[in-house]
Amino acid sequence: MTKMLIATTALVGVLAAPVAAQTIGVSIPAATHGWAGALNFHAEQTIRELGERYPDLQFVLTTTPDPSTQVSDLEDMVATRNIDALVVLPFESEPLTDPVRRIKESGVWTTVVDRGLAQDGIEDLYVAGDNTSFGRTAGEYFAQTLSEGDKIVVIRGIASTIDNERVAGFQEAIEGSGIEVLAMEHGNFNRDDAFTVMQDYLSRFGEIDAVWAADDDQAMGALAAIEQSGRQDEMWVVGGAGMKEMVQRIQQGDPQIPVNVTYPPSMISTAIELTALHFMTSAPITGEFIIASELITPENAENFYFENSPY
Amino acid sequence: MSTATTDSPKSAGWSIDLRVLGPILALLALVALGMFLNPNFLSYANITNVLARSAFIGIVAVGMTFVITAGGLDLSVGSMAAFIAGLMILVMNALIPVMGAGVGIILVGMLVAIVAGLIAGAINGLLVAKIGIEAFIVTLGTMGIYRSLVTWLADGGTLSLDFAMREIYRPVYYGGIMGISWPIIVFAVIAILGEIVMRHTAFGRHCAAIGSNETVARYSSVNVARVRTLTFIGLGLLVGIAVIMYVPRLGSASASTGVLWELEAIAAVIIGGTMLKGGFGRIWGTVVGVLILSLIGNILNLTDMVSPYLNGAIQGVIIILAVVLQRKRSNSR
């Protein structure tokens, strides 16, 4: 039943409708990769909890496979569900900017999550992760742990602003440390692509001291390639985003995966909770809420492990 | 060769000779480029990597050659592979408490993959051949269906094979005999069988006949619906086999598994000299096409020659060049 909720792009009312209740619309990308899957999981869970806590609040959740469907979903929400607030994680910034602005102008309280709109000042609340800090946190670990002349390879994500910001943050942090970056290729947040890229790195370079895989799916692919080559003792791998298998291995002290960097998909919970608070309390809730990336180490790993999350 | 030999039709003499050269020249040029750019290119490890990773697309592309030769097309193979991989992992994990981790479960998993492939192929084939819907539309539909199903099975995340099973299953991708890994052996066997079926059996000739003129084929008492359905069933079976080789590699399946496999397989088939509109198919050409596609990616990863942003562009140029080479010469006869 809960799967139905995630799988459909149609509008789904979560609670029965008491009169004069407030309705909050939530629009997020569909679960097409691990991180987005966890986003859906946390959105659904938060909506269920809030529904129990505040019977006066109703929620409408839509998941969309592409930007144009998301625009249609938003139009449907306004036209047929009469929403009072909108929590939206834009699929892409540019195409969603104008539709969200129009919804905001029609008097809907608006929260934008993670991917900012192309124009400033539209939303009431902006909740986001910090991609530069994601790259910098990883980079600082590399700079502290490795010594001058050590060699690393990087597997980047899908070519995008997100990826560029992460890589810029990383490069800034390792600058001056004397670490040599042998190569950077794209793994497209995909295990198979990262596996292939890592295999080729391993044939190309006789010495690699560490890998920044920048994403946990990519790290899984890279680890499989390293295992195949039998060079596990030579290098360690840092992924990112806090996939639960990775967190578990860090907790167990796996020498190949010393740390991880968070980019929590549960930021959607932060956004929905804060939006609900705007209606249910008189606390001022406007502005920006930026969630910094944290370093997951064997010592603090248990705080980042979510048993039921699919990611 | 100025005159055609007597035992082959006149028009074929020139055209086949020259169309043969296009993909082979492209392949040799890539190998030479690879050797020039990186001394490790011809190392045993790199060659094994490239051939083994070509095996998935290669096995699928052999089946795709039959479908395209018979005038069809299958866009669903990538999604189908992801769905079958997900299904296989779920079944194997579910059986661990019942059967205990062991080879038995792997055999059941393989059976699941093959049966699922046959059924999925039969659904495509029957919709195309019996109901008469365009193959493009049918398989576009099933492509979306299988992609959604695997996302749903995985709850948006990743389905992972139990760790104990992974250790037992692993050698199917990473192991081999006499230093040749299993995916390469399976790919080679399937390619050779495919070549025999395409060239030396009635089925192969019927595929070409249907692809070049369906009406004439029907008047020549070829059972068009049956042959066409069988091409899709065969492709489904090969997708199942590809999945059997794929799952032990990373032991997981997710919504991003097998993305764009269909286009890579179709591209490989066309680079190899098979006609996209049907009527002529060449299995060994498909194999060359698959290797060309894999080598481009491999060479780009082995060098810093171009910005990684341009990888797709380089691949596109080489694909078009490989096809232009053969078309130009075959037209000028």
XYZ file of C-alpha atoms in Angstrom:
644
model
C 0.000 0.000 0.000
C 2.747 2.406 0.868
C 4.450 1.329 -2.332
C 1.426 2.473 -4.298
C 1.937 5.889 -2.799
C 5.485 6.056 -4.070
C 4.963 4.462 -7.413
C 2.208 6.670 -8.701
C 2.633 10.103 -10.152
C -1.010 10.809 -9.607
C -2.167 12.904 -6.718
C -2.600 10.912 -3.556
C -4.420 12.246 -0.525
C -2.945 10.790 2.602
C -5.594 11.694 5.136
C -9.339 11.993 5.014
C -10.482 15.580 4.764
C -11.707 17.364 7.870
C -13.260 20.733 7.046
C -11.098 23.875 7.275
C -7.896 21.879 7.593
C -4.647 23.070 6.065
C -3.308 21.155 3.086
C 0.393 20.820 2.387
C 1.457 19.632 -1.047
C 4.776 17.809 -1.376
C 6.366 17.311 -4.797
C 9.620 15.351 -5.155
C 11.459 13.385 -7.841
C 10.549 9.714 -8.236
C 12.740 7.007 -6.771
C 14.963 6.484 -9.778
C 18.204 6.032 -7.855
C 19.216 5.150 -4.328
C 19.322 8.649 -2.891
C 15.959 9.610 -4.374
C 14.530 6.352 -3.065
C 15.552 7.327 0.440
C 14.090 10.786 -0.161
C 10.737 9.147 -0.920
C 11.052 6.913 2.134
C 11.694 9.846 4.480
C 8.968 11.998 2.900
C 6.410 9.256 3.327
C 7.445 8.518 6.896
C 7.362 12.180 7.915
C 3.937 12.674 6.376
C 2.609 9.690 8.284
C 4.035 10.941 11.584
C 2.821 14.503 11.080
C -0.627 13.255 10.099
C -0.880 11.524 13.462
C 0.533 14.453 15.397
C -1.606 17.150 13.712
C -4.998 15.789 12.627
C -5.791 19.215 11.147
C -3.053 18.902 8.541
C -3.582 17.134 5.256
C -0.844 16.131 2.852
C -0.676 15.529 -0.871
C 2.444 13.699 -2.065
C 3.449 13.435 -5.701
C 6.572 11.874 -7.164
C 7.650 12.802 -10.647
C 9.957 11.263 -13.235
C 10.843 14.511 -15.064
C 10.516 18.305 -14.876
C 7.495 18.663 -17.146
C 5.473 16.081 -15.198
C 6.385 17.969 -12.063
C 4.952 21.182 -13.519
C 1.702 19.352 -14.336
C 1.608 17.863 -10.843
C 1.976 21.297 -9.301
C -0.827 22.677 -11.478
C -3.065 19.779 -10.448
C -2.272 20.351 -6.777
C -3.308 23.961 -6.946
C -6.350 23.384 -9.128
C -7.844 20.318 -7.517
C -6.455 20.089 -3.993
C -6.402 23.734 -3.073
C -3.104 23.537 -1.208
C -2.122 26.085 1.439
C 1.564 25.250 1.390
C 3.942 23.645 -1.047
C 7.127 21.709 -0.321
C 8.949 21.187 -3.592
C 12.259 19.637 -4.545
C 12.578 20.965 -8.113
C 13.645 18.361 -10.631
C 15.551 21.087 -12.435
C 15.924 24.698 -11.392
C 15.126 26.571 -14.605
C 11.888 24.913 -15.787
C 10.359 24.898 -12.298
C 11.152 28.504 -11.379
C 8.218 30.148 -13.096
C 5.529 27.616 -12.097
C 6.625 27.788 -8.445
C 6.682 31.587 -8.568
C 3.097 31.662 -9.858
C 1.960 29.296 -7.116
C 3.709 31.453 -4.521
C 2.033 34.564 -5.931
C -1.377 32.914 -5.623
C -0.823 32.958 -1.848
C 0.591 29.489 -1.190
C 3.324 29.296 1.478
C 6.323 27.811 -0.316
C 9.299 25.724 0.794
C 11.999 24.842 -1.730
C 14.254 21.873 -0.974
C 17.839 21.223 -2.063
C 17.804 22.430 -5.650
C 17.404 26.216 -5.534
C 15.209 28.058 -8.027
C 16.840 30.122 -10.740
C 15.490 33.350 -9.211
C 16.159 34.460 -5.641
C 13.515 35.435 -3.127
C 10.558 33.392 -4.380
C 10.294 30.865 -1.586
C 9.466 31.494 2.066
C 11.799 28.777 3.254
C 14.811 27.137 1.612
C 16.098 23.837 3.011
C 19.185 22.385 1.360
C 22.306 20.343 1.690
C 25.630 21.987 1.045
C 27.447 20.442 -1.900
C 30.578 22.512 -1.462
C 30.781 21.416 2.155
C 30.199 17.808 0.979
C 33.303 17.985 -1.195
C 35.302 19.985 1.330
C 34.597 17.589 4.213
C 35.875 14.686 2.138
C 38.833 16.735 0.889
C 39.831 17.732 4.423
C 39.940 14.075 5.409
C 42.187 13.299 2.441
C 44.454 16.254 3.228
C 44.792 15.233 6.874
C 45.275 11.522 6.263
C 47.514 11.396 3.220
C 50.988 12.822 2.947
C 52.709 14.798 0.256
C 53.178 12.919 -3.013
C 50.401 10.391 -2.344
C 48.333 9.579 -5.393
C 44.544 9.515 -5.619
C 41.916 9.006 -8.301
C 38.461 10.616 -8.364
C 35.181 9.245 -9.705
C 32.782 12.114 -10.328
C 28.991 11.967 -10.536
C 26.688 13.022 -13.350
C 28.065 16.175 -14.983
C 25.971 18.886 -13.255
C 26.173 21.897 -10.960
C 25.915 19.601 -7.954
C 28.920 17.620 -9.142
C 30.919 20.750 -9.997
C 30.331 22.273 -6.560
C 31.372 19.066 -4.842
C 34.538 18.735 -6.872
C 35.398 22.410 -6.366
C 34.998 22.003 -2.597
C 37.175 18.907 -2.656
C 39.930 20.493 -4.715
C 39.950 23.560 -2.501
C 40.406 21.395 0.576
C 43.316 19.353 -0.791
C 45.075 22.367 -2.273
C 48.594 22.714 -0.944
C 48.575 19.255 0.635
C 50.799 17.860 -2.123
C 48.306 15.108 -2.939
C 48.480 14.215 -6.605
C 45.133 13.711 -8.376
C 45.896 11.212 -11.125
C 42.571 11.360 -12.951
C 38.917 12.371 -12.715
C 36.254 10.595 -14.777
C 32.464 10.457 -14.466
C 30.792 7.448 -12.861
C 27.296 8.948 -13.247
C 26.189 7.916 -9.732
C 25.952 4.411 -11.187
C 27.604 1.264 -9.813
C 28.301 -0.287 -13.186
C 29.843 2.857 -14.661
C 31.995 3.372 -11.581
C 33.099 -0.273 -11.732
C 34.252 0.219 -15.321
C 36.019 3.509 -14.602
C 37.806 2.000 -11.600
C 38.890 -1.089 -13.569
C 40.461 1.208 -16.128
C 42.141 3.350 -13.458
C 43.632 0.181 -12.029
C 45.059 -0.886 -15.388
C 46.331 2.613 -16.019
C 48.025 3.436 -12.715
C 50.479 1.207 -10.891
C 50.156 3.184 -7.671
C 46.933 4.505 -6.168
C 46.786 5.386 -2.479
C 43.136 6.417 -2.171
C 39.918 6.849 -4.130
C 37.362 9.630 -3.738
C 34.249 8.030 -5.227
C 32.034 10.980 -4.192
C 28.917 8.799 -3.891
C 28.170 5.496 -2.213
C 26.806 3.740 -5.287
C 29.993 4.697 -7.080
C 32.035 3.554 -4.103
C 30.354 0.115 -4.266
C 31.355 -0.211 -7.919
C 34.896 0.962 -7.228
C 35.285 -1.489 -4.327
C 34.242 -4.413 -6.534
C 36.822 -3.442 -9.154
C 39.551 -3.105 -6.507
C 38.641 -6.507 -5.063
C 38.901 -8.041 -8.546
C 42.400 -6.612 -8.978
C 43.469 -7.866 -5.552
C 44.807 -4.441 -4.584
C 42.588 -3.992 -1.494
C 45.544 -3.364 0.812
C 46.936 -0.611 -1.363
C 44.107 1.944 -1.209
C 41.025 3.057 0.690
C 37.795 4.489 -0.702
C 35.619 7.368 0.455
C 32.116 7.515 -0.982
C 29.413 9.882 0.165
C 25.760 10.352 1.164
C 25.649 7.759 3.946
C 24.261 4.602 2.355
C 23.448 2.183 5.149
C 25.728 -0.649 3.967
C 28.607 1.831 3.958
C 27.770 3.189 7.392
C 27.634 -0.353 8.688
C 31.066 -1.185 7.298
C 32.526 1.990 8.809
C 31.001 1.010 12.127
C 32.727 -2.364 11.876
C 36.049 -0.610 11.270
C 36.591 -1.799 7.681
C 40.052 -0.469 6.771
C 39.036 -0.054 3.130
C 36.238 2.389 3.992
C 37.559 4.628 6.758
C 34.925 7.387 6.636
C 31.905 8.711 4.756
C 30.357 12.124 4.211
C 26.647 12.811 4.690
C 24.277 14.412 2.271
C 21.122 13.449 4.067
C 18.045 12.577 1.975
C 16.151 13.095 5.243
C 16.447 16.837 4.565
C 12.968 16.434 3.050
C 11.763 15.634 6.596
C 13.316 18.855 7.846
C 11.465 20.753 5.129
C 8.073 19.130 5.716
C 8.351 19.426 9.515
C 9.271 23.103 9.362
C 6.437 23.795 6.926
C 4.011 22.077 9.282
C 5.385 24.111 12.199
C 4.626 27.288 10.278
C 0.938 26.405 10.411
C 0.773 24.747 13.815
C 2.858 27.184 15.873
C 3.541 30.889 15.923
C 7.310 30.408 15.679
C 8.859 32.396 12.826
C 9.916 30.021 10.088
C 11.325 31.803 7.089
C 14.739 32.088 5.495
C 17.340 29.451 4.759
C 18.152 26.208 6.500
C 21.421 24.769 5.188
C 22.370 21.293 6.355
C 26.130 20.889 6.513
C 27.783 17.644 5.463
C 29.214 15.707 8.373
C 32.045 13.216 8.495
C 30.890 9.729 9.466
C 33.631 7.928 11.410
C 33.656 4.553 13.195
C 33.021 6.476 16.440
C 29.819 8.251 15.385
C 28.555 5.841 12.704
C 25.659 4.504 14.748
C 23.971 7.929 14.657
C 23.771 7.717 10.864
C 22.406 4.203 10.497
C 18.698 3.969 9.594
C 17.582 0.356 9.702
C 14.398 0.724 7.636
C 15.621 3.134 4.996
C 16.069 1.601 1.554
C 19.315 3.533 1.111
C 38.776 -8.449 -57.779
C 37.244 -7.095 -60.937
C 34.669 -9.749 -61.694
C 32.319 -11.463 -59.354
C 32.929 -15.123 -58.801
C 30.412 -17.419 -60.373
C 29.158 -19.057 -57.222
C 27.961 -15.858 -55.571
C 25.407 -13.405 -56.930
C 26.959 -10.593 -58.916
C 25.846 -7.758 -56.715
C 27.047 -9.442 -53.562
C 30.674 -9.877 -54.627
C 31.762 -6.270 -54.259
C 29.404 -5.079 -51.614
C 30.062 -7.785 -49.059
C 33.832 -7.479 -49.432
C 33.751 -3.776 -48.774
C 31.067 -3.728 -46.154
C 33.146 -6.245 -44.275
C 36.027 -3.810 -44.088
C 34.239 -0.878 -42.387
C 33.763 -2.255 -38.875
C 36.994 -4.276 -38.930
C 39.033 -1.240 -39.961
C 37.414 0.802 -37.191
C 38.216 -1.924 -34.665
C 41.846 -2.210 -35.791
C 42.247 1.571 -35.722
C 40.962 1.655 -32.147
C 43.308 -1.131 -31.073
C 46.252 0.697 -32.652
C 45.215 3.942 -30.969
C 44.913 2.175 -27.621
C 48.378 0.626 -27.956
C 49.843 3.981 -28.869
C 48.224 5.828 -25.976
C 48.835 3.445 -23.119
C 51.308 0.584 -22.732
C 48.891 -1.233 -20.428
C 46.238 -1.364 -23.116
C 47.218 -4.823 -24.322
C 47.890 -6.166 -20.842
C 46.101 -9.376 -19.933
C 44.095 -7.611 -17.210
C 42.850 -4.841 -19.475
C 41.912 -7.159 -22.333
C 40.043 -9.394 -19.907
C 38.239 -6.401 -18.412
C 37.143 -5.080 -21.782
C 35.979 -8.434 -23.141
C 34.187 -9.400 -19.934
C 32.347 -6.098 -19.660
C 31.363 -6.376 -23.338
C 29.752 -9.712 -22.648
C 26.420 -8.353 -21.307
C 25.730 -6.046 -24.212
C 27.285 -8.601 -26.563
C 25.027 -11.478 -25.532
C 21.982 -9.216 -25.802
C 23.157 -7.799 -29.137
C 23.379 -11.269 -30.699
C 19.668 -11.718 -29.998
C 18.976 -8.162 -31.119
C 20.597 -8.963 -34.478
C 17.910 -11.581 -35.170
C 15.101 -9.247 -34.085
C 16.378 -6.409 -36.274
C 17.110 -8.713 -39.228
C 13.481 -9.836 -39.112
C 12.392 -6.194 -39.300
C 11.714 -5.734 -35.583
C 13.274 -3.719 -32.767
C 13.417 -4.212 -29.011
C 13.773 -1.205 -26.730
C 12.909 -3.118 -23.575
C 16.073 -5.210 -23.122
C 17.832 -2.859 -20.670
C 14.812 -2.562 -18.392
C 14.098 -6.251 -18.808
C 17.638 -7.069 -17.678
C 17.249 -4.842 -14.617
C 13.901 -6.416 -13.742
C 15.151 -9.977 -14.190
C 18.251 -9.193 -12.130
C 16.047 -7.790 -9.354
C 13.714 -10.771 -9.492
C 16.605 -13.217 -9.441
C 18.173 -11.541 -6.396
C 14.855 -11.493 -4.522
C 14.205 -15.176 -5.223
C 17.721 -16.209 -4.230
C 17.617 -14.202 -0.990
C 14.194 -15.616 -0.146
C 15.416 -19.183 -0.636
C 18.395 -18.931 1.723
C 16.430 -19.862 4.871
C 14.777 -22.746 2.990
C 17.685 -24.236 1.060
C 20.722 -22.862 2.889
C 23.344 -20.848 1.049
C 24.798 -23.054 -1.643
C 25.109 -23.891 -5.281
C 21.496 -25.128 -5.373
C 20.156 -21.624 -4.885
C 22.320 -20.317 -7.685
C 20.934 -22.935 -10.049
C 17.389 -21.963 -9.057
C 18.311 -18.308 -9.588
C 19.640 -19.074 -13.044
C 16.475 -20.967 -13.880
C 14.399 -17.996 -12.715
C 16.412 -15.667 -14.956
C 15.993 -17.905 -17.995
C 12.281 -18.511 -17.482
C 11.637 -14.829 -16.804
C 13.576 -13.937 -19.953
C 11.597 -16.403 -22.049
C 8.285 -15.109 -20.702
C 9.227 -11.456 -21.148
C 10.424 -12.155 -24.682
C 7.246 -14.093 -25.465
C 5.085 -11.184 -24.279
C 6.916 -8.786 -26.605
C 6.861 -11.296 -29.461
C 3.177 -12.180 -29.208
C 2.106 -8.543 -28.970
C 4.168 -7.718 -32.047
C 3.507 -10.793 -34.173
C 0.023 -11.963 -33.195
C -1.692 -8.711 -32.264
C 0.257 -6.792 -34.865
C 1.337 -3.751 -32.840
C 4.506 -1.955 -33.975
C 7.565 -3.434 -32.241
C 8.727 0.081 -31.356
C 5.524 0.804 -29.418
C 5.235 -2.585 -27.740
C 8.789 -2.550 -26.473
C 8.646 1.135 -25.536
C 5.713 0.131 -23.346
C 7.383 -2.894 -21.799
C 10.561 -0.837 -21.309
C 8.641 1.503 -19.003
C 6.871 -1.386 -17.282
C 10.032 -3.330 -16.393
C 11.887 -0.187 -15.289
C 9.028 0.715 -12.927
C 8.751 -2.853 -11.678
C 12.406 -3.048 -10.670
C 12.165 0.344 -8.936
C 9.100 -0.927 -7.113
C 10.687 -4.253 -6.162
C 13.685 -2.372 -4.781
C 11.472 0.201 -3.053
C 13.440 2.883 -4.880
C 16.728 1.616 -3.493
C 19.059 -1.212 -4.406
C 18.409 -4.940 -4.221
C 21.523 -6.669 -2.923
C 22.321 -10.338 -2.991
C 23.005 -11.802 0.440
C 26.703 -11.645 1.238
C 27.121 -15.403 1.717
C 25.566 -16.057 -1.700
C 27.730 -13.430 -3.318
C 30.885 -15.274 -2.347
C 29.597 -18.514 -3.882
C 28.248 -16.870 -7.040
C 31.199 -14.527 -7.611
C 33.353 -16.940 -9.714
C 30.697 -16.953 -12.453
C 31.855 -13.453 -13.404
C 35.387 -13.311 -12.035
C 36.454 -16.936 -12.494
C 37.120 -18.920 -15.657
C 39.085 -21.721 -17.224
C 42.635 -21.452 -18.534
C 42.720 -17.766 -17.724
C 39.676 -16.939 -19.842
C 36.842 -15.656 -17.701
C 33.346 -17.136 -17.923
C 31.554 -14.119 -19.404
C 34.017 -14.143 -22.309
C 33.510 -17.877 -22.874
C 29.716 -17.577 -22.747
C 29.758 -14.569 -25.080
C 31.991 -16.435 -27.559
C 29.846 -19.573 -27.521
C 26.661 -17.582 -28.023
C 28.204 -15.568 -30.844
C 29.352 -18.726 -32.643
C 25.956 -20.409 -32.206
C 24.279 -17.212 -33.404
C 26.467 -17.086 -36.483
C 25.607 -20.717 -37.310
C 21.878 -20.174 -36.800
C 21.895 -16.985 -38.875
C 23.855 -18.434 -41.777
C 23.129 -22.107 -41.908
C 19.583 -22.674 -40.742
C 16.149 -22.127 -42.241
C 15.327 -19.916 -39.266
C 18.147 -17.510 -40.114
C 17.100 -17.307 -43.755
C 13.465 -16.799 -42.741
C 14.458 -13.861 -40.519
C 16.202 -12.186 -43.427
C 13.297 -12.972 -45.765
C 10.714 -11.443 -43.413
C 12.876 -8.405 -42.824
C 13.400 -7.712 -46.491
C 9.816 -8.339 -47.631
C 7.184 -9.674 -45.293
C 4.562 -10.271 -47.986
C 6.900 -12.222 -50.221
C 8.034 -14.257 -47.230
C 4.434 -15.070 -46.400
C 3.717 -16.170 -49.985
C 6.819 -18.349 -49.776
C 5.031 -20.153 -46.938
C 7.246 -18.756 -44.189
C 5.303 -18.691 -40.920
C 5.927 -14.994 -40.336
C 4.232 -14.678 -36.952
C 6.016 -17.720 -35.573
C 9.482 -16.707 -36.758
C 9.039 -13.148 -35.555
C 7.784 -14.282 -32.127
C 10.737 -16.639 -31.870
C 13.216 -13.815 -32.504
C 11.804 -11.958 -29.485
C 11.728 -15.107 -27.350
C 15.342 -15.804 -28.299
C 16.296 -12.270 -27.341
C 14.479 -12.654 -24.002
C 16.408 -15.859 -23.339
C 19.699 -14.129 -24.094
C 18.779 -11.229 -21.782
C 18.236 -13.868 -19.086
C 21.677 -15.348 -19.784
C 23.280 -11.887 -19.743
C 21.698 -11.289 -16.325
C 23.108 -14.596 -15.048
C 26.561 -13.236 -15.902
C 25.761 -9.728 -14.626
C 24.436 -10.419 -11.130
C 27.646 -12.015 -9.741
C 29.656 -8.935 -10.770
C 28.289 -6.451 -8.234
C 25.627 -8.614 -6.590
C 23.016 -5.900 -6.874
C 20.282 -4.458 -9.042
C 18.588 -1.071 -8.902
C 16.629 1.330 -11.053
C 19.887 2.354 -12.712
C 20.824 -1.181 -13.799
C 20.953 -1.739 -17.542
C 20.099 1.860 -18.427
C 20.625 2.405 -22.183
C 21.650 -1.199 -22.814
C 19.019 -1.291 -25.543
C 20.584 1.581 -27.429
C 24.102 0.207 -27.024
C 22.951 -3.167 -28.325
C 21.135 -1.593 -31.273
C 24.145 0.615 -32.051
C 26.464 -2.416 -31.961
C 24.185 -4.319 -34.329
C 24.091 -1.451 -36.823
C 27.830 -0.723 -36.606
C 28.349 -4.397 -37.413
C 26.599 -4.024 -40.742
C 23.089 -5.304 -40.020
C 20.429 -3.198 -41.703
C 18.222 -1.276 -39.246
C 15.261 -1.752 -41.589
C 15.805 -5.505 -41.626
C 16.546 -8.047 -44.336
C 20.244 -8.526 -43.689
C 21.984 -9.548 -40.493
C 25.536 -10.406 -39.552
C 26.374 -11.825 -36.138
C 30.148 -11.519 -36.305
C 29.663 -7.874 -37.329
C 27.598 -7.356 -34.185
C 30.441 -8.797 -32.112
C 32.850 -6.344 -33.745
C 30.350 -3.542 -33.079
C 30.149 -4.436 -29.387
C 33.937 -4.490 -29.099
C 34.206 -1.103 -30.831
C 31.788 0.458 -28.340
C 33.604 -1.045 -25.339
C 37.025 -0.036 -26.619
C 35.999 3.591 -27.088
C 35.002 3.827 -23.431
C 38.106 1.957 -22.321
C 40.498 4.133 -24.321
C 38.854 7.318 -23.092
C 39.313 6.115 -19.510
C 42.942 5.187 -20.120
C 43.945 8.669 -21.249
C 43.430 12.293 -20.401
C 43.344 13.192 -24.078
C 39.854 14.725 -24.058
C 37.662 16.241 -21.393
C 35.402 13.556 -19.903
C 32.480 15.864 -20.767
C 33.140 14.995 -24.417
C 33.147 11.177 -24.056
C 29.636 10.917 -25.472
C 30.560 13.074 -28.449
C 33.594 10.941 -29.298
C 31.484 7.803 -29.113
C 28.874 9.376 -31.368
C 31.437 10.385 -33.979
C 33.010 6.920 -34.074
C 29.624 5.172 -34.325
C 28.605 7.362 -37.261
C 32.016 7.025 -38.931
C 31.954 3.246 -38.679
C 28.572 3.159 -40.405
C 29.421 5.837 -42.993
C 32.496 3.857 -44.026
C 30.464 0.841 -45.021
C 27.464 2.647 -46.491
C 29.547 4.873 -48.757
C 31.480 2.045 -50.294
C 28.529 -0.234 -50.693
C 26.612 2.533 -52.490
C 29.449 3.252 -54.870
C 29.482 -0.191 -56.352
